């Protein structure tokens, strides 16, 4: 058995949080082999890495498949500060979104399904082959951990300055919900909220992203305004429903974006219609046409209608993203909307 074969096998083992293989990250510090027993020494970015056991299992599985390997031992250590810096760079350089399309998803009011739409767009873009990040910018009313099925997971922090996002369904996720207790109430004012969001943008190791989605709190408050004024790369998507009331308040968000010279990519109408199981007809429970009417009033594109499906509600409650299957009916709806976003961005 050649050492080169072991290295090639280890190239198939990825750090789930950094999305690069162990050889590429220079994590493998030593390899030894004697009488069919292989020992691999791996340096982690932090010994508190929550994916340590997953990586160990992957190493054992890959090396055990090689001819002549009878036993595999994995020993973990921690990288030096210089080694960590070679991966992450300096914290102030982590916020370079020059080659990243930043999509800020907002709504005029709560209850229109904005967070569900954002999460499913992120998963859809990832399934289409793009590198995607997702920030739960609704700091006080976070719901992304529940929707993405990562409510119990905690964020990894390296050297008290670099935050590693949680990776799920190919999407890197950052939410206050993964930093505090589930039932903890945060009583913060605008400047503090903006400071937290800035940390999410500057101190999180996002790596090379094609798209970074921001799930904004509803309305025209401090966070949406901060994004419009400070994140110059951001392009807005407005989520509404067919209700006249939802359209009216969503229009205010669009007007605010225009006043700050922020580009609006378009309007998405959620909960547009319900298809009856018995008659197979579309029923417009909340009315119809208001999403498209809003896009015309704001002079932006109408990106599409998303139906009201029981499966979406169940998936969001259980943390199972139904858009994982792009070939499903709802998967195709999100794919068509995503294709329009890609074309415009």
Short mmCIF file of C-alpha atoms in Angstrom, two decimals:
data_model
loop_
_atom_site.label_atom_id
_atom_site.label_comp_id
_atom_site.label_asym_id
_atom_site.label_seq_id
_atom_site.Cartn_x
_atom_site.Cartn_y
_atom_site.Cartn_z
CA UNK A 1 0.00 0.00 0.00
CA UNK A 2 1.39 3.38 -1.06
CA UNK A 3 1.16 6.53 1.06
CA UNK A 4 -0.04 8.29 -2.07
CA UNK A 5 -3.14 6.05 -2.06
CA UNK A 6 -3.91 7.13 1.50
CA UNK A 7 -3.57 10.81 0.56
CA UNK A 8 -5.88 10.34 -2.43
CA UNK A 9 -8.44 8.68 -0.17
CA UNK A 10 -8.23 11.55 2.31
CA UNK A 11 -8.97 14.00 -0.49
CA UNK A 12 -12.49 12.54 -0.42
CA UNK A 13 -12.96 13.54 3.23
CA UNK A 14 -14.34 17.06 3.70
CA UNK A 15 -14.59 19.38 6.66
CA UNK A 16 -18.40 19.84 6.62
CA UNK A 17 -18.18 23.40 7.93
CA UNK A 18 -15.43 24.67 5.62
CA UNK A 19 -16.55 22.58 2.63
CA UNK A 20 -13.00 21.69 1.60
CA UNK A 21 -11.10 18.41 1.85
CA UNK A 22 -8.56 17.66 4.58
CA UNK A 23 -5.58 17.69 2.23
CA UNK A 24 -6.61 21.00 0.68
CA UNK A 25 -6.94 22.51 4.18
CA UNK A 26 -3.56 21.09 5.23
CA UNK A 27 -5.23 19.40 8.20
CA UNK A 28 -3.41 16.08 7.83
CA UNK A 29 -0.18 16.41 9.79
CA UNK A 30 1.13 12.86 9.75
CA UNK A 31 0.37 9.48 8.19
CA UNK A 32 1.93 6.21 9.34
CA UNK A 33 1.27 2.61 8.30
CA UNK A 34 2.52 -0.68 9.72
CA UNK A 35 1.21 -4.19 9.07
CA UNK A 36 -2.10 -2.92 7.75
CA UNK A 37 -2.69 -0.45 10.58
CA UNK A 38 -2.97 3.16 9.40
CA UNK A 39 -2.69 6.09 11.79
CA UNK A 40 -3.70 9.58 10.68
CA UNK A 41 -3.03 12.72 12.71
CA UNK A 42 -5.47 15.54 11.94
CA UNK A 43 -5.24 19.16 13.14
CA UNK A 44 -8.64 20.82 13.68
CA UNK A 45 -9.36 24.54 13.72
CA UNK A 46 -10.72 23.99 17.23
CA UNK A 47 -10.89 20.95 19.49
CA UNK A 48 -14.52 21.91 20.16
CA UNK A 49 -15.39 21.19 16.52
CA UNK A 50 -18.93 19.71 16.56
CA UNK A 51 -18.27 17.73 13.36
CA UNK A 52 -15.20 15.94 14.75
CA UNK A 53 -16.88 12.54 15.03
CA UNK A 54 -18.37 12.84 11.56
CA UNK A 55 -14.94 13.54 10.10
CA UNK A 56 -13.46 10.61 12.02
CA UNK A 57 -16.10 8.24 10.64
CA UNK A 58 -15.48 9.53 7.11
CA UNK A 59 -11.72 9.00 7.46
CA UNK A 60 -12.18 5.46 8.77
CA UNK A 61 -14.66 4.59 6.00
CA UNK A 62 -12.47 5.92 3.19
CA UNK A 63 -9.24 4.32 4.40
CA UNK A 64 -10.88 1.00 5.28
CA UNK A 65 -11.89 0.63 1.63
CA UNK A 66 -8.21 0.52 0.57
CA UNK A 67 -6.60 -2.85 -0.11
CA UNK A 68 -4.43 -4.02 2.77
CA UNK A 69 -5.91 -1.73 5.43
CA UNK A 70 -6.97 -3.74 8.49
CA UNK A 71 -7.31 -1.00 11.08
CA UNK A 72 -7.55 2.81 11.10
CA UNK A 73 -6.67 5.10 14.00
CA UNK A 74 -7.46 8.82 13.94
CA UNK A 75 -5.80 11.24 16.34
CA UNK A 76 -6.98 14.86 16.59
CA UNK A 77 -4.98 17.92 17.55
CA UNK A 78 -5.45 21.66 17.07
CA UNK A 79 -3.90 23.96 14.48
CA UNK A 80 -1.47 26.69 15.44
CA UNK A 81 -2.57 30.33 15.15
CA UNK A 82 -0.52 30.71 11.97
CA UNK A 83 -2.14 27.62 10.43
CA UNK A 84 -5.61 28.94 11.28
CA UNK A 85 -4.78 32.29 9.73
CA UNK A 86 -3.71 30.54 6.52
CA UNK A 87 -7.25 29.15 6.25
CA UNK A 88 -9.36 32.02 7.51
CA UNK A 89 -7.19 35.04 6.83
CA UNK A 90 -7.59 38.05 9.08
CA UNK A 91 -11.07 38.72 10.46
CA UNK A 92 -11.38 42.05 8.68
CA UNK A 93 -10.90 40.30 5.33
CA UNK A 94 -13.77 37.85 5.87
CA UNK A 95 -16.45 40.28 4.65
CA UNK A 96 -15.32 40.50 1.02
CA UNK A 97 -18.48 39.90 -0.99
CA UNK A 98 -17.04 41.31 -4.19
CA UNK A 99 -17.88 38.13 -6.13
CA UNK A 100 -21.01 37.32 -4.13
CA UNK A 101 -24.59 38.27 -4.95
CA UNK A 102 -26.19 39.44 -1.69
CA UNK A 103 -29.96 38.94 -1.68
CA UNK A 104 -31.92 40.67 1.08
CA UNK A 105 -35.39 39.15 1.39
CA UNK A 106 -37.93 41.41 3.08
CA UNK A 107 -41.66 41.81 3.59
CA UNK A 108 -43.92 44.59 4.75
CA UNK A 109 -45.50 42.53 7.52
CA UNK A 110 -45.01 39.27 9.37
CA UNK A 111 -46.92 36.09 8.59
CA UNK A 112 -46.42 36.08 4.82
CA UNK A 113 -43.96 33.16 4.89
CA UNK A 114 -40.86 35.21 4.12
CA UNK A 115 -38.48 33.04 6.17
CA UNK A 116 -39.85 29.84 4.63
CA UNK A 117 -39.41 31.34 1.16
CA UNK A 118 -35.86 32.46 2.00
CA UNK A 119 -34.82 29.04 3.33
CA UNK A 120 -36.26 27.21 0.34
CA UNK A 121 -34.63 29.63 -2.11
CA UNK A 122 -31.28 29.00 -0.40
CA UNK A 123 -31.65 25.22 -0.66
CA UNK A 124 -32.83 25.49 -4.27
CA UNK A 125 -29.83 27.61 -5.29
CA UNK A 126 -27.53 25.14 -3.52
CA UNK A 127 -29.13 22.20 -5.34
CA UNK A 128 -28.60 24.08 -8.60
CA UNK A 129 -24.85 23.98 -7.91
CA UNK A 130 -24.18 27.35 -6.27
CA UNK A 131 -22.28 28.05 -3.04
CA UNK A 132 -24.87 29.59 -0.74
CA UNK A 133 -24.87 31.29 2.66
CA UNK A 134 -27.91 32.29 4.71
CA UNK A 135 -28.03 34.90 7.49
CA UNK A 136 -31.04 34.98 9.78
CA UNK A 137 -31.10 38.78 10.04
CA UNK A 138 -34.31 38.71 12.07
CA UNK A 139 -32.18 38.80 15.23
CA UNK A 140 -35.06 39.01 17.71
CA UNK A 141 -37.59 36.88 15.84
CA UNK A 142 -35.32 34.19 14.40
CA UNK A 143 -37.00 31.18 12.81
CA UNK A 144 -34.41 29.86 10.35
CA UNK A 145 -32.98 27.22 12.77
CA UNK A 146 -36.45 25.65 13.10
CA UNK A 147 -37.12 25.75 9.36
CA UNK A 148 -33.67 24.37 8.45
CA UNK A 149 -33.78 21.62 11.08
CA UNK A 150 -30.73 22.87 13.04
CA UNK A 151 -32.47 24.16 16.17
CA UNK A 152 -30.32 21.99 18.48
CA UNK A 153 -26.97 22.80 16.85
CA UNK A 154 -24.52 25.39 18.17
CA UNK A 155 -22.15 27.70 16.33
CA UNK A 156 -18.39 27.04 16.43
CA UNK A 157 -16.14 29.99 17.35
CA UNK A 158 -12.40 29.86 16.64
CA UNK A 159 -10.07 31.98 18.79
CA UNK A 160 -12.98 34.15 19.98
CA UNK A 161 -12.95 36.07 16.69
CA UNK A 162 -13.87 33.78 13.79
CA UNK A 163 -17.32 32.20 13.63
CA UNK A 164 -17.94 29.04 11.62
CA UNK A 165 -21.49 28.83 10.23
CA UNK A 166 -23.54 25.65 10.44
CA UNK A 167 -23.71 23.72 7.18
CA UNK A 168 -27.01 22.05 6.21
CA UNK A 169 -28.30 20.92 2.80
CA UNK A 170 -25.23 22.54 1.25
CA UNK A 171 -26.14 25.93 2.77
CA UNK A 172 -24.00 27.75 5.36
CA UNK A 173 -26.32 29.18 8.01
CA UNK A 174 -25.83 31.83 10.70
CA UNK A 175 -28.59 32.63 13.19
CA UNK A 176 -28.85 34.11 16.66
CA UNK A 177 -31.02 31.09 17.43
CA UNK A 178 -27.90 28.90 17.37
CA UNK A 179 -26.06 31.18 19.80
CA UNK A 180 -28.65 31.59 22.57
CA UNK A 181 -31.04 29.33 24.43
CA UNK A 182 -34.29 28.41 22.66
CA UNK A 183 -36.52 30.22 25.16
CA UNK A 184 -34.20 33.19 25.78
CA UNK A 185 -35.80 36.55 25.01
CA UNK A 186 -33.47 39.21 23.61
CA UNK A 187 -34.42 42.77 24.58
CA UNK A 188 -32.16 44.85 22.34
CA UNK A 189 -32.51 48.20 20.60
CA UNK A 190 -31.65 49.10 17.02
CA UNK A 191 -27.92 49.93 17.36
CA UNK A 192 -27.24 46.61 19.12
CA UNK A 193 -29.15 44.68 16.45
CA UNK A 194 -27.19 46.39 13.68
CA UNK A 195 -23.96 45.56 15.52
CA UNK A 196 -24.88 41.86 15.69
CA UNK A 197 -25.73 41.83 11.99
CA UNK A 198 -22.40 43.47 11.22
CA UNK A 199 -20.67 40.69 13.17
CA UNK A 200 -22.52 38.09 11.11
CA UNK A 201 -21.23 39.80 7.97
CA UNK A 202 -17.64 40.45 9.05
CA UNK A 203 -16.65 37.81 11.61
CA UNK A 204 -18.19 34.71 10.05
CA UNK A 205 -16.02 32.58 7.79
CA UNK A 206 -18.28 32.28 4.75
CA UNK A 207 -15.63 31.16 2.28
CA UNK A 208 -16.30 31.67 -1.42
CA UNK A 209 -20.02 32.26 -1.85
CA UNK A 210 -22.01 32.75 -5.03
CA UNK A 211 -25.09 33.88 -3.10
CA UNK A 212 -25.62 35.20 0.42
CA UNK A 213 -29.28 35.42 1.44
CA UNK A 214 -30.40 37.67 4.30
CA UNK A 215 -33.73 36.85 5.94
CA UNK A 216 -34.78 40.31 7.14
CA UNK A 217 -37.24 41.12 9.91
CA UNK A 218 -40.58 42.34 8.53
CA UNK A 219 -41.23 46.03 8.04
CA UNK A 220 -39.07 49.09 7.45
CA UNK A 221 -37.10 49.17 10.71
CA UNK A 222 -33.42 49.45 11.64
CA UNK A 223 -32.15 46.20 10.11
CA UNK A 224 -33.60 46.66 6.58
CA UNK A 225 -32.46 50.30 6.63
CA UNK A 226 -28.94 49.29 7.76
CA UNK A 227 -28.70 46.78 4.93
CA UNK A 228 -29.81 49.35 2.37
CA UNK A 229 -27.34 51.95 3.61
CA UNK A 230 -24.31 49.83 4.53
CA UNK A 231 -24.36 46.69 2.37
CA UNK A 232 -24.06 48.34 -1.00
CA UNK A 233 -23.94 44.96 -2.79
CA UNK A 234 -27.39 43.96 -1.52
CA UNK A 235 -30.27 43.47 -3.93
CA UNK A 236 -33.79 43.23 -2.51
CA UNK A 237 -36.51 40.65 -2.99
CA UNK A 238 -39.95 41.49 -1.62
CA UNK A 239 -42.25 38.70 -0.42
CA UNK A 240 -45.97 39.34 -0.14
CA UNK A 241 -49.28 37.46 -0.32
CA UNK A 242 -52.36 38.06 -2.50
CA UNK A 243 -54.00 40.04 0.30
CA UNK A 244 -54.53 43.77 -0.25
CA UNK A 245 -53.25 44.54 3.26
CA UNK A 246 -50.01 42.60 2.74
CA UNK A 247 -49.43 44.35 -0.58
CA UNK A 248 -49.96 47.79 0.97
CA UNK A 249 -47.33 47.38 3.67
CA UNK A 250 -44.92 45.60 1.30
CA UNK A 251 -45.09 48.64 -0.96
CA UNK A 252 -43.65 50.78 1.85
CA UNK A 253 -40.57 48.54 1.94
CA UNK A 254 -40.21 48.95 -1.82
CA UNK A 255 -40.51 52.74 -1.55
CA UNK A 256 -37.83 52.78 1.17
CA UNK A 257 -35.53 50.73 -1.06
CA UNK A 258 -36.02 53.15 -3.93
CA UNK A 259 -35.33 56.15 -1.68
CA UNK A 260 -31.97 54.60 -0.69
CA UNK A 261 -31.17 53.69 -4.32
CA UNK A 262 -31.26 49.98 -3.49
CA UNK A 263 -31.95 47.65 -6.40
CA UNK A 264 -35.13 45.57 -6.15
CA UNK A 265 -34.85 42.36 -8.16
CA UNK A 266 -38.54 41.64 -7.95
CA UNK A 267 -41.63 40.55 -6.04
CA UNK A 268 -42.52 36.99 -4.99
CA UNK A 269 -46.12 36.19 -4.10
CA UNK A 270 -46.43 33.45 -1.46
CA UNK A 271 -49.57 31.47 -0.55
CA UNK A 272 -51.00 32.44 -3.93
CA UNK A 273 -53.48 29.61 -4.29
CA UNK A 274 -54.53 26.24 -2.91
CA UNK A 275 -55.06 23.16 -5.09
CA UNK A 276 -57.93 21.04 -3.81
CA UNK A 277 -57.20 17.30 -3.44
CA UNK A 278 -60.71 16.41 -4.59
CA UNK A 279 -61.37 18.72 -7.53
CA UNK A 280 -57.73 19.48 -8.51
CA UNK A 281 -58.65 23.12 -9.08
CA UNK A 282 -56.86 26.26 -7.90
CA UNK A 283 -58.64 28.15 -5.12
CA UNK A 284 -57.50 31.72 -4.48
CA UNK A 285 -58.23 31.79 -0.76
CA UNK A 286 -56.51 35.12 -0.03
CA UNK A 287 -57.47 36.86 -3.27
CA UNK A 288 -55.36 37.13 -6.40
CA UNK A 289 -53.17 39.43 -8.42
CA UNK A 290 -51.84 41.69 -5.66
CA UNK A 291 -48.25 40.46 -5.96
CA UNK A 292 -48.15 41.22 -9.66
CA UNK A 293 -49.92 44.54 -9.05
CA UNK A 294 -47.23 45.47 -6.49
CA UNK A 295 -44.45 44.69 -8.96
CA UNK A 296 -46.08 46.99 -11.52
CA UNK A 297 -46.47 49.80 -9.00
CA UNK A 298 -42.80 49.49 -8.00
CA UNK A 299 -41.79 49.01 -11.67
CA UNK A 300 -39.93 45.77 -10.93
CA UNK A 301 -40.27 42.18 -12.14
CA UNK A 302 -42.88 39.77 -10.83
CA UNK A 303 -40.85 36.62 -10.11
CA UNK A 304 -43.63 34.13 -9.51
CA UNK A 305 -46.37 32.61 -7.38
CA UNK A 306 -45.80 30.02 -4.66
CA UNK A 307 -48.82 27.85 -3.80
CA UNK A 308 -50.22 27.23 -0.34
CA UNK A 309 -49.25 23.62 0.40
CA UNK A 310 -49.71 21.56 3.53
CA UNK A 311 -46.32 19.97 2.82
CA UNK A 312 -44.59 23.35 3.11
CA UNK A 313 -46.11 23.97 6.55
CA UNK A 314 -45.22 20.47 7.76
CA UNK A 315 -41.69 20.74 6.36
CA UNK A 316 -41.09 24.10 8.04
CA UNK A 317 -42.38 22.82 11.39
CA UNK A 318 -40.26 19.67 11.23
CA UNK A 319 -37.17 21.25 9.69
CA UNK A 320 -37.39 19.27 6.45
CA UNK A 321 -36.94 21.40 3.34
CA UNK A 322 -39.29 20.11 0.64
CA UNK A 323 -37.32 21.86 -2.12
CA UNK A 324 -34.52 19.31 -1.70
CA UNK A 325 -36.14 17.56 -4.64
CA UNK A 326 -35.93 19.95 -7.59
CA UNK A 327 -38.08 17.59 -9.65
CA UNK A 328 -41.06 17.83 -7.31
CA UNK A 329 -43.91 20.20 -8.16
CA UNK A 330 -42.92 22.74 -5.52
CA UNK A 331 -39.24 22.19 -6.35
CA UNK A 332 -39.97 23.26 -9.92
CA UNK A 333 -41.78 26.39 -8.70
CA UNK A 334 -38.77 27.46 -6.65
CA UNK A 335 -36.37 26.53 -9.44
CA UNK A 336 -38.22 28.76 -11.92
CA UNK A 337 -38.14 31.67 -9.47
CA UNK A 338 -34.44 31.03 -8.77
CA UNK A 339 -33.64 31.00 -12.48
CA UNK A 340 -35.21 34.45 -12.83
CA UNK A 341 -33.18 35.69 -9.85
CA UNK A 342 -29.97 34.26 -11.33
CA UNK A 343 -30.67 35.90 -14.68
CA UNK A 344 -31.26 39.30 -13.07
CA UNK A 345 -28.34 39.14 -10.65
#
